[in-house]
N, CA and C atoms as an extended XYZ file, in Angstrom:
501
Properties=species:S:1:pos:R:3:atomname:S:1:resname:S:1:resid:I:1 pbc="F F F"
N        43.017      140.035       49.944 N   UNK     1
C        43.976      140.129       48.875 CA  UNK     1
C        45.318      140.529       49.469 C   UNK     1
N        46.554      139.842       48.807 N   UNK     2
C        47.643      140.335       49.593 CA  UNK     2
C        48.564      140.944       48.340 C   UNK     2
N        48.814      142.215       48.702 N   UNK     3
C        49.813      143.002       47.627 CA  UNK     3
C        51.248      142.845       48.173 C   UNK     3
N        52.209      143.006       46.887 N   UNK     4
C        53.424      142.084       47.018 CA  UNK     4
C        54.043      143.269       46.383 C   UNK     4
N        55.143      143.636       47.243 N   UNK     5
C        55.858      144.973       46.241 CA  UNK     5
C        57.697      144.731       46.733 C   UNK     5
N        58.759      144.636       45.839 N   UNK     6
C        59.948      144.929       45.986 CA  UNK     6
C        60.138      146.505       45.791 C   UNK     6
N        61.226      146.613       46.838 N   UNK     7
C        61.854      148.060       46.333 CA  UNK     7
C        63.145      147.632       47.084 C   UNK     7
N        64.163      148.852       46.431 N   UNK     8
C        65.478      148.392       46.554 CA  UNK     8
C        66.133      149.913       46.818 C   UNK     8
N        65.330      151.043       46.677 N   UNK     9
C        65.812      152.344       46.928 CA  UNK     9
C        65.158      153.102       48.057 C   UNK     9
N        64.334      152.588       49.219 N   UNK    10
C        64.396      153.250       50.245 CA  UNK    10
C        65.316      153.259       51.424 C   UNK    10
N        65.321      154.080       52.279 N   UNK    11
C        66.445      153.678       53.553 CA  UNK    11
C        65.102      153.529       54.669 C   UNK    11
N        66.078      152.566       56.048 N   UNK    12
C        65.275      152.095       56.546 CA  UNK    12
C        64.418      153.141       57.179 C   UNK    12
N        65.220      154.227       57.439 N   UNK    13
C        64.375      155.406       58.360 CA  UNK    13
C        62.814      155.380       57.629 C   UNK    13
N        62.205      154.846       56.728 N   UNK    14
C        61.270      155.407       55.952 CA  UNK    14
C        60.216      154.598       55.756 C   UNK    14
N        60.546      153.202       56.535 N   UNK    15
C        59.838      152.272       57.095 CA  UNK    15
C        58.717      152.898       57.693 C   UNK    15
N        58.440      152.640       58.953 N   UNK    16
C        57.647      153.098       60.281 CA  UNK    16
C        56.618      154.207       59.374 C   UNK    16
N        57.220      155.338       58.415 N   UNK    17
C        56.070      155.833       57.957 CA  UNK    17
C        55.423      155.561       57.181 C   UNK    17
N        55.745      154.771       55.977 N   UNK    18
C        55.152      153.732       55.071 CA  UNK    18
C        54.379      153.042       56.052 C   UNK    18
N        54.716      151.936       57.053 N   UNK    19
C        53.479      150.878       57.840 CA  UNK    19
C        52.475      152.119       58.088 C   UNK    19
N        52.724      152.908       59.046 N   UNK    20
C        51.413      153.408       59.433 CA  UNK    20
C        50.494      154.158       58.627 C   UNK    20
N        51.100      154.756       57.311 N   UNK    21
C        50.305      155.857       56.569 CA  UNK    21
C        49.431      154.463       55.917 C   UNK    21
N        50.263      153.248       55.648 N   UNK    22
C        49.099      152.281       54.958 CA  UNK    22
C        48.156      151.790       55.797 C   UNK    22
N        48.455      151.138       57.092 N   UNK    23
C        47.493      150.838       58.010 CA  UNK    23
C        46.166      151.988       58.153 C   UNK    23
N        46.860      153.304       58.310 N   UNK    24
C        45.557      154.199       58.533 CA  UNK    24
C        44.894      154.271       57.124 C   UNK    24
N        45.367      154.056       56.091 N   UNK    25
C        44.493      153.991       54.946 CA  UNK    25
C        43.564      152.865       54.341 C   UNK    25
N        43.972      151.705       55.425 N   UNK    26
C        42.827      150.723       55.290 CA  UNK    26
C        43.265      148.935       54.825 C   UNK    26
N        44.901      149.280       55.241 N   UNK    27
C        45.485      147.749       55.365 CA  UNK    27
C        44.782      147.115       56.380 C   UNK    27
N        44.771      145.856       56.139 N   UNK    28
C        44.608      145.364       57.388 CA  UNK    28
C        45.632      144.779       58.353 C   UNK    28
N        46.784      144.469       57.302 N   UNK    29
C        48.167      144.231       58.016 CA  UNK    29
C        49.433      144.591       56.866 C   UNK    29
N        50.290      144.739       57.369 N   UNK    30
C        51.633      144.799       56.548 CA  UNK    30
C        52.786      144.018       57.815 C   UNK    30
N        53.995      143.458       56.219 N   UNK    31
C        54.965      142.990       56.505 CA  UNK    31
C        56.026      143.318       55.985 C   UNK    31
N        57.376      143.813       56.646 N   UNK    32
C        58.292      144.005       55.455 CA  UNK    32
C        59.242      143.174       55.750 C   UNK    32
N        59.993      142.588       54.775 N   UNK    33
C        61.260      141.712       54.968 CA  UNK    33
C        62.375      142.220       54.338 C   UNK    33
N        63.181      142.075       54.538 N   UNK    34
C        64.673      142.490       54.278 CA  UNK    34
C        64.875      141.418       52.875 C   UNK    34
N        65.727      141.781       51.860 N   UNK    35
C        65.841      140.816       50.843 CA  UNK    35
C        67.053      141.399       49.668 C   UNK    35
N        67.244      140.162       49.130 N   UNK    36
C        68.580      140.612       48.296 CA  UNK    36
C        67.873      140.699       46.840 C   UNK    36
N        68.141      142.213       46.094 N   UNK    37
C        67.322      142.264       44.674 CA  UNK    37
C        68.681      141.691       43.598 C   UNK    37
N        68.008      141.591       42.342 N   UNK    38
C        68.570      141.036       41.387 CA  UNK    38
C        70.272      141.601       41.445 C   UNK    38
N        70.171      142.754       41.623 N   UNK    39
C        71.324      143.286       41.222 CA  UNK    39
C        72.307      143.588       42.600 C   UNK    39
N        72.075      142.541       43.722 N   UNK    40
C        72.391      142.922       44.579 CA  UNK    40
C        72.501      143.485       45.573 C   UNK    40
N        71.357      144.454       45.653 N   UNK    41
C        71.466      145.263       46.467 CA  UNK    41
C        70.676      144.757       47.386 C   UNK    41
N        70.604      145.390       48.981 N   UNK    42
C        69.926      145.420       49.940 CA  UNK    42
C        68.482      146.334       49.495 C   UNK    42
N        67.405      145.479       49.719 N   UNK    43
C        65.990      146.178       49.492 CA  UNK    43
C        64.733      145.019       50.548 C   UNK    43
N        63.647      145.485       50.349 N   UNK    44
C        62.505      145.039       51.124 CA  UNK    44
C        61.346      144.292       50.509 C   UNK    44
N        61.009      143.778       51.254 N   UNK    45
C        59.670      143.123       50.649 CA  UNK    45
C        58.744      143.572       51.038 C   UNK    45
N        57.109      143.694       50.470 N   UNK    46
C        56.431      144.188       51.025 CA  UNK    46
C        54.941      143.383       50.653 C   UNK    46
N        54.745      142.703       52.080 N   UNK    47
C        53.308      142.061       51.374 CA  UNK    47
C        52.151      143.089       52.594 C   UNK    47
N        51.166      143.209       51.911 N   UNK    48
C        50.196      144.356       52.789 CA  UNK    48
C        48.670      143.334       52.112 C   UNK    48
N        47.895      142.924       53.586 N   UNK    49
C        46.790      142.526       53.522 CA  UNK    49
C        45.905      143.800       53.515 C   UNK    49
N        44.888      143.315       52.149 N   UNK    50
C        43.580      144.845       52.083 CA  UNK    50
C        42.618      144.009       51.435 C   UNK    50
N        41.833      145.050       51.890 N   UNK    51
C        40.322      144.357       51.078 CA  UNK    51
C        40.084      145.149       49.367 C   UNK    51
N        39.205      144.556       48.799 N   UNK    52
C        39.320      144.970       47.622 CA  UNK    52
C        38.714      146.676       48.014 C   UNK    52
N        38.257      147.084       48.682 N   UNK    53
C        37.472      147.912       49.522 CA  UNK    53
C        38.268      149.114       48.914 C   UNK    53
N        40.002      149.010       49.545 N   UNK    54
C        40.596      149.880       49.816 CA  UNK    54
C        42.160      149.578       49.309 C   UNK    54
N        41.954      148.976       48.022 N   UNK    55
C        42.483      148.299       47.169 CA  UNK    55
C        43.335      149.629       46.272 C   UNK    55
N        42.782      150.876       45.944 N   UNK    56
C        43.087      151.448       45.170 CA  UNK    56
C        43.684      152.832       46.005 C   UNK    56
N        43.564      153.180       47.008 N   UNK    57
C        44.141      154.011       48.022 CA  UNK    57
C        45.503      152.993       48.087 C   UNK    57
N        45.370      152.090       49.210 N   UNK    58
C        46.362      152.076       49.063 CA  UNK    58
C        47.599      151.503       48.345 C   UNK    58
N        46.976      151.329       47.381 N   UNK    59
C        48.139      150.743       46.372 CA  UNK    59
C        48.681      152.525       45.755 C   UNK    59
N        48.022      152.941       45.449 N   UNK    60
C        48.004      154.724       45.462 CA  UNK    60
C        49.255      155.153       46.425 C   UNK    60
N        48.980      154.995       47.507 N   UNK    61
C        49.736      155.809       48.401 CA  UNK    61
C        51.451      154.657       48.838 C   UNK    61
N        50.957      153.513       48.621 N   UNK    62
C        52.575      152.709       48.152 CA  UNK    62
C        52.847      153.064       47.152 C   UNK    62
N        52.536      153.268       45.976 N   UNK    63
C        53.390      153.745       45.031 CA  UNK    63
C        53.606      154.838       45.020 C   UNK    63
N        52.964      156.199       45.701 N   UNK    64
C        53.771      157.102       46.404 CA  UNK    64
C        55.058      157.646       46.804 C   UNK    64
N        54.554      156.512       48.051 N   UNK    65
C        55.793      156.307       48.957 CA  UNK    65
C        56.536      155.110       48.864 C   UNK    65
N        56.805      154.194       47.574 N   UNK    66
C        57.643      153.779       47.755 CA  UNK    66
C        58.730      153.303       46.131 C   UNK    66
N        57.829      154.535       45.433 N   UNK    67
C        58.163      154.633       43.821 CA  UNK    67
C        58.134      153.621       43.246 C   UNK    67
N        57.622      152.722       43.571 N   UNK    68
C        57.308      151.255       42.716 CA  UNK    68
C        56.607      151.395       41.109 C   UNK    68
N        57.303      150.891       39.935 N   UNK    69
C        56.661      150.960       39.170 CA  UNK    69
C        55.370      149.639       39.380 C   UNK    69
N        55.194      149.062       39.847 N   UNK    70
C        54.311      148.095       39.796 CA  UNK    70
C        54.035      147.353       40.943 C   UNK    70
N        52.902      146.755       41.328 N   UNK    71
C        52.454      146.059       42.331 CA  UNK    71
C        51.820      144.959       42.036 C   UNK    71
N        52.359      143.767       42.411 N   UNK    72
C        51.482      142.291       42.416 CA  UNK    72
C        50.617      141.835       42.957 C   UNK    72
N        49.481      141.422       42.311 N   UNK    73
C        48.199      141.088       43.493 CA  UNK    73
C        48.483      139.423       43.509 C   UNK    73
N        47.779      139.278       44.616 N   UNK    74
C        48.020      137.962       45.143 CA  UNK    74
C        46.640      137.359       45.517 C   UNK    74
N        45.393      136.640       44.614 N   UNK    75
C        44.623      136.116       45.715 CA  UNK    75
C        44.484      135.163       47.038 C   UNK    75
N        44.349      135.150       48.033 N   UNK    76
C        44.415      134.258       48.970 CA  UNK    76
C        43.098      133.780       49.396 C   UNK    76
N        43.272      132.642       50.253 N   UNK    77
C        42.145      132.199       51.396 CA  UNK    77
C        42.879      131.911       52.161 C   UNK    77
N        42.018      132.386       53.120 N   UNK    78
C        42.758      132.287       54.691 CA  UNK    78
C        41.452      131.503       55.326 C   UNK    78
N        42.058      130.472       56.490 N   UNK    79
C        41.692      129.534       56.935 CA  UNK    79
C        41.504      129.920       58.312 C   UNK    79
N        40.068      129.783       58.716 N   UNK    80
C        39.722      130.586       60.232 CA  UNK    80
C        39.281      129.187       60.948 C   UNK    80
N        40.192      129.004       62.232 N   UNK    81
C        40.014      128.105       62.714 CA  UNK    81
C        39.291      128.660       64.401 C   UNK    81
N        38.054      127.769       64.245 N   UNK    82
C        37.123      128.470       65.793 CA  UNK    82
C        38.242      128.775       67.171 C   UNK    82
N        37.646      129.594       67.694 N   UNK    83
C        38.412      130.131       68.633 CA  UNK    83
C        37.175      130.755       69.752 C   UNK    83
N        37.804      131.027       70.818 N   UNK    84
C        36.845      131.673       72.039 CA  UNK    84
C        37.644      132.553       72.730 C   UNK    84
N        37.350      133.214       73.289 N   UNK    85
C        38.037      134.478       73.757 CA  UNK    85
C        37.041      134.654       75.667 C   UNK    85
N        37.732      134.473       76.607 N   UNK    86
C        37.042      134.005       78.023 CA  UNK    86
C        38.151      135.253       78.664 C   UNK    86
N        38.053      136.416       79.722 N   UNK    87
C        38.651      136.729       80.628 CA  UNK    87
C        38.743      135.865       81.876 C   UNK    87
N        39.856      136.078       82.440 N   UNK    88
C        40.458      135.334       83.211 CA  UNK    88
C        40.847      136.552       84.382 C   UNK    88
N        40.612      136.051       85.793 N   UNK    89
C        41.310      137.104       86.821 CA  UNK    89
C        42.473      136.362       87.072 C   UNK    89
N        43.510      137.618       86.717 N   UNK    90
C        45.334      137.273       86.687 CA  UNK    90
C        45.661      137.783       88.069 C   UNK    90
N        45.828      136.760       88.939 N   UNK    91
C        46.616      137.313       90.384 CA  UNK    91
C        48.033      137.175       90.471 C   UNK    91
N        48.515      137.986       90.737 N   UNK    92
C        50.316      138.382       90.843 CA  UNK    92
C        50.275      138.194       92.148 C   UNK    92
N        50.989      136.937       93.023 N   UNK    93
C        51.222      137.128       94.418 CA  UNK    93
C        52.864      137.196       94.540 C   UNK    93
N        52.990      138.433       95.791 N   UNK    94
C        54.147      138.210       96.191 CA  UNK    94
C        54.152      138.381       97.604 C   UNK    94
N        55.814      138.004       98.208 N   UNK    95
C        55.532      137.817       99.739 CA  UNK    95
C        54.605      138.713      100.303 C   UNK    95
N        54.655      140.111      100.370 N   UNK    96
C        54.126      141.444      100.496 CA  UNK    96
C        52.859      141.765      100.118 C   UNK    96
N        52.316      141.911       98.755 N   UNK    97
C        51.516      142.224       98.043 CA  UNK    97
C        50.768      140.942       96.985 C   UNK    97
N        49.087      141.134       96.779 N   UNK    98
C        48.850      140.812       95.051 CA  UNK    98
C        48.508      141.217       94.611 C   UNK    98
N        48.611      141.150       93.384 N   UNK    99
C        48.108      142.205       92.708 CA  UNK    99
C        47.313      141.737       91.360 C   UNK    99
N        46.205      142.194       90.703 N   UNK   100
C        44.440      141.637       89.710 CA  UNK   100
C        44.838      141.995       88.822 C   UNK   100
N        44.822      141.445       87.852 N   UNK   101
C        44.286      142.084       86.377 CA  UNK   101
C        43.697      140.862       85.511 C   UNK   101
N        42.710      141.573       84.634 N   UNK   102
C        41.686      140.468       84.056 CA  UNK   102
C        42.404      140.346       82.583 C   UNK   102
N        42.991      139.462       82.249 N   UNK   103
C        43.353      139.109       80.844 CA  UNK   103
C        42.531      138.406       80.208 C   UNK   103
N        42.431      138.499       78.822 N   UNK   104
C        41.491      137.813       78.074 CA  UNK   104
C        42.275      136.739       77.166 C   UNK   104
N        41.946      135.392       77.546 N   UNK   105
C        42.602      134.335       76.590 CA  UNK   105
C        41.858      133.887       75.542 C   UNK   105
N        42.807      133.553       74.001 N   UNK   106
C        42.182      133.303       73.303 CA  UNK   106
C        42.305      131.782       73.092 C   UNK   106
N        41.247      131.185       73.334 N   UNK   107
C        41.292      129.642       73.071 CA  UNK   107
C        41.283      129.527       71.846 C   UNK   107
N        42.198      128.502       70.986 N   UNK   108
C        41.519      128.040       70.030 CA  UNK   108
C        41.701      126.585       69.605 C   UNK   108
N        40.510      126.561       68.686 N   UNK   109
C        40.131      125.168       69.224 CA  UNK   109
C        40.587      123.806       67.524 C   UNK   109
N        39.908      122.913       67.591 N   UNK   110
C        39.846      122.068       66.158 CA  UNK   110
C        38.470      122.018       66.002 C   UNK   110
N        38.456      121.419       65.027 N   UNK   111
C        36.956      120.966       64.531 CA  UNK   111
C        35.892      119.690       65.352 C   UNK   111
N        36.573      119.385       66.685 N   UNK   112
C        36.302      118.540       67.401 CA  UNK   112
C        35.882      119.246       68.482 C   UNK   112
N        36.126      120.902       68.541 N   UNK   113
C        35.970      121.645       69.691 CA  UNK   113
C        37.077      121.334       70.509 C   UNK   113
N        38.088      120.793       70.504 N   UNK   114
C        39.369      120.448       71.797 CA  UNK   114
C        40.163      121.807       71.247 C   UNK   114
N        40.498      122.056       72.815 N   UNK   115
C        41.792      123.320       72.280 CA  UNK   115
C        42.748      122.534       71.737 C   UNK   115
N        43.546      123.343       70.899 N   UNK   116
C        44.538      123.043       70.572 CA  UNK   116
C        45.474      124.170       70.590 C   UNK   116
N        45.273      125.378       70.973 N   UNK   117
C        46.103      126.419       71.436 CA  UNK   117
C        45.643      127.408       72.235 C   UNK   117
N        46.494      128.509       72.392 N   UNK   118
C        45.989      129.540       73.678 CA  UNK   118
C        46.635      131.035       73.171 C   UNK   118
N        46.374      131.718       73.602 N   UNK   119
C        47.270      133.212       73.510 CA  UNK   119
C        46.570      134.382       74.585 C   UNK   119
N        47.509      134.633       75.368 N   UNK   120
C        46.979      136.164       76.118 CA  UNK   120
C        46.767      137.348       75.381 C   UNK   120
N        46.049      137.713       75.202 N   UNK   121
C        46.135      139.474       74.563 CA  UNK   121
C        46.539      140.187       74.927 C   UNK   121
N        47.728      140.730       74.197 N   UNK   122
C        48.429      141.131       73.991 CA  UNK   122
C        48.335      142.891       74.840 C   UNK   122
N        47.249      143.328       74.631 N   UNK   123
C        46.719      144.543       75.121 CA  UNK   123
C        46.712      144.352       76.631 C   UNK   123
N        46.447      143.234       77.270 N   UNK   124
C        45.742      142.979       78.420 CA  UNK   124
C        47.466      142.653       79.526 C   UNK   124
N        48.211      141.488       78.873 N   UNK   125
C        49.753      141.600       79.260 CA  UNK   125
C        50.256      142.827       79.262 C   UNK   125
N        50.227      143.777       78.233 N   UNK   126
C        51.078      145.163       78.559 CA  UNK   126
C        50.356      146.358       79.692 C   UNK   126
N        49.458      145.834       80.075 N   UNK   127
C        48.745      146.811       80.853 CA  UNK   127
C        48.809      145.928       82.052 C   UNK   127
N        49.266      144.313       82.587 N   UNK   128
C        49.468      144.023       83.872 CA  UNK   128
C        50.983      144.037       83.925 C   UNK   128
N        51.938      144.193       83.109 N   UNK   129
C        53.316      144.418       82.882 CA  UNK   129
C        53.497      145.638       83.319 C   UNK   129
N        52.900      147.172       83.183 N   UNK   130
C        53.108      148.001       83.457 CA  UNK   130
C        52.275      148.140       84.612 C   UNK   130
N        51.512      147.255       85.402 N   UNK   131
C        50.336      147.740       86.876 CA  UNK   131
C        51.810      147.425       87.323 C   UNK   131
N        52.268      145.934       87.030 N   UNK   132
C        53.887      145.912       87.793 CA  UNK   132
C        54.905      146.493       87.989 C   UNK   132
N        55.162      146.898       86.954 N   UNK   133
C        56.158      148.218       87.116 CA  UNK   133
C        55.748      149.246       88.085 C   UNK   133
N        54.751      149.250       87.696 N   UNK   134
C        54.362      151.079       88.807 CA  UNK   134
C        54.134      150.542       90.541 C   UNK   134
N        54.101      149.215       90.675 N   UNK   135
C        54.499      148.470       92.039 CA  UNK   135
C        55.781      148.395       92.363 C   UNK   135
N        56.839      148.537       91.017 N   UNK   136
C        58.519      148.165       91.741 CA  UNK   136
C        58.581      146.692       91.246 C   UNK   136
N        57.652      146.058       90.748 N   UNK   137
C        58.286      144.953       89.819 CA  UNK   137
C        58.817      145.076       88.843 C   UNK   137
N        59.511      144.377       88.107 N   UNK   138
C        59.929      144.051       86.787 CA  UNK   138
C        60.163      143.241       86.264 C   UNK   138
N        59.216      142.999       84.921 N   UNK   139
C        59.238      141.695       84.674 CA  UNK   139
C        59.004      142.008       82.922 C   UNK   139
N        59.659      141.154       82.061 N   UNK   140
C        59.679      141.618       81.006 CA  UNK   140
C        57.966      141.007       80.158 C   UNK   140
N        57.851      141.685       79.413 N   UNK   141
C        56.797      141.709       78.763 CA  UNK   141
C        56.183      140.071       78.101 C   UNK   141
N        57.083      140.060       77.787 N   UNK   142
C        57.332      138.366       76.865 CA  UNK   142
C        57.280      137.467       77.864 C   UNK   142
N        57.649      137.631       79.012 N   UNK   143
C        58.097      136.851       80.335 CA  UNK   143
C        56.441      136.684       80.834 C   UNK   143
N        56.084      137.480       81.326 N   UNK   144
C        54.820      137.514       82.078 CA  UNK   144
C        53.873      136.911       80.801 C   UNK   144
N        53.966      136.888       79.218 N   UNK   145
C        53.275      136.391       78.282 CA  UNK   145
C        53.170      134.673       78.986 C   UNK   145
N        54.521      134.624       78.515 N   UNK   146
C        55.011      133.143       78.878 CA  UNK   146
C        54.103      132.579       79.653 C   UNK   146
N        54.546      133.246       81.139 N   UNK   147
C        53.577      132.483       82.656 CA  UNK   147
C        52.780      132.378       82.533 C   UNK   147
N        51.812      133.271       82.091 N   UNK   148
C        49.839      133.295       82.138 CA  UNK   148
C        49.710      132.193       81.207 C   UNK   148
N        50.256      132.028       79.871 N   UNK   149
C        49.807      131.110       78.625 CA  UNK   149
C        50.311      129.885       79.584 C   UNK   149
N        51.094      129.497       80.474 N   UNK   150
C        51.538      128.571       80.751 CA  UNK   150
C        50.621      128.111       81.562 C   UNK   150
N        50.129      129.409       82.638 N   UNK   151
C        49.365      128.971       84.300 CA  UNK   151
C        48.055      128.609       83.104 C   UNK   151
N        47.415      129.291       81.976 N   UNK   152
C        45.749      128.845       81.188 CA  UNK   152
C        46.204      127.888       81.301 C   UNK   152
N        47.589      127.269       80.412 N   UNK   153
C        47.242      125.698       80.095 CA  UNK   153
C        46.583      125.145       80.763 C   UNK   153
N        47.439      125.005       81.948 N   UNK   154
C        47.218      124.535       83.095 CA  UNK   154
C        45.282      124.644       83.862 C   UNK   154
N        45.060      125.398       83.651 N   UNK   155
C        43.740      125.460       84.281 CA  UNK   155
C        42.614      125.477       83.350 C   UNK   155
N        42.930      125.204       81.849 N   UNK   156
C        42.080      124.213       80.804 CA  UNK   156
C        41.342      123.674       81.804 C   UNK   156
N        41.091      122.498       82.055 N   UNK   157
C        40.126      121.201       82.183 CA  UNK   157
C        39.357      122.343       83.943 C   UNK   157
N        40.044      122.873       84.254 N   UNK   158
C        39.506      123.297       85.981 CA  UNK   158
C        38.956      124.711       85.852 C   UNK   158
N        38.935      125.379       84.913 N   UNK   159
C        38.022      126.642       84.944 CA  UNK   159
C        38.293      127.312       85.562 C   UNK   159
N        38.973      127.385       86.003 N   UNK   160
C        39.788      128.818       87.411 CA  UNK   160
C        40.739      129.981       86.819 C   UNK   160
N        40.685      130.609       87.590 N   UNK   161
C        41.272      131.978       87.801 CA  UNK   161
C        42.562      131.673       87.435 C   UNK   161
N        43.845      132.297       87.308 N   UNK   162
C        44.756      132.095       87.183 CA  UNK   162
C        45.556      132.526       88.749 C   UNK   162
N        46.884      131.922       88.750 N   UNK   163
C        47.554      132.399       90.314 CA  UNK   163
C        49.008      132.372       89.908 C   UNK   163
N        49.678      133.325       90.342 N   UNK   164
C        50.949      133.458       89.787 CA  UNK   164
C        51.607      133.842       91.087 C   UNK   164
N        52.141      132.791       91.976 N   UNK   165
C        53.190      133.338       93.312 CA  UNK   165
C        54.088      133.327       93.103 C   UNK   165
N        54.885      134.475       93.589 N   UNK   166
C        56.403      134.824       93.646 CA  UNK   166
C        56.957      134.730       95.076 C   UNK   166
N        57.581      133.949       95.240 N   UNK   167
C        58.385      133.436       96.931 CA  UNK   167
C        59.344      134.869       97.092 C   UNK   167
């Protein structure tokens, strides 16, 4: 279920504690968008995925915290398309040094079984982003995303390891 809430009287500082007090109460995701209300003003949008589970907390604790007289429910279906999830050993070579880390890619696929996309996890990039750093590399987060999703493509059909040299 996705709940749908305008407000037009918080400041932004008040964000960050709204996402997390709802997440720990049993969202499964939130989004806020910036938006123009009837009367002009600068205010937010707020759609927050929950299960009917935990439906009444936190609609409870948004209207709390975000004085809403009212909240819109929204039913949805969401469309789960197969996927596989394979670690991969990520080698960082440079003239000097290489350096391992095992990332986990998420294949996903069509109804034919062919990939049709990829993604590194996210957890697994920020923890070989920072093995780099603490070597004296630097390389931005998004950057090193990039390469690995680029080097999987690439080693789709050949099953291998990944290799990332730096001259």
């Amino acid at each position: 279920m996705l709940l749908m809430i305008t407000v037009d009287d918080i400041p932004a500082e008040g964000l960050p504690h709204v996402i997390e007090r709802t997440l720990e109460r049993g969202a499964k995701n939130i989004y806020v968008l910036n938006g123009i209300t009837k009367k002009g003003r600068f205010g937010y949008i707020f759609f927050v995925e929950v299960d009917k589970n935990h439906l009444e907390e936190v609609s409870a604790l948004l209207a709390l915290n975000l004085g809403t007289l009212g909240i819109k429910t929204i039913e949805t279906n969401h469309i789960q398309l197969p996927f596989e999830i394979h670690s991969r050993t990520v080698t960082f070579e440079t003239v000097n040094e290489e350096f391992e880390s095992e990332i986990r890619i998420k294949y996903i696929k069509n109804n034919d079984d062919q990939i049709i996309s990829l993604k590194a996890e996210y957890e697994d990039i920020k923890r070989m982003t920072m093995l780099l750093e603490s070597k004296g590399i630097k390389i931005a987060l998004a950057k090193l995303k990039t390469i690995v999703e680029a080097e999987a493509y690439q080693k789709i059909l050949q099953k291998k390891d990944i290799v990332i040299k730096v001259n």
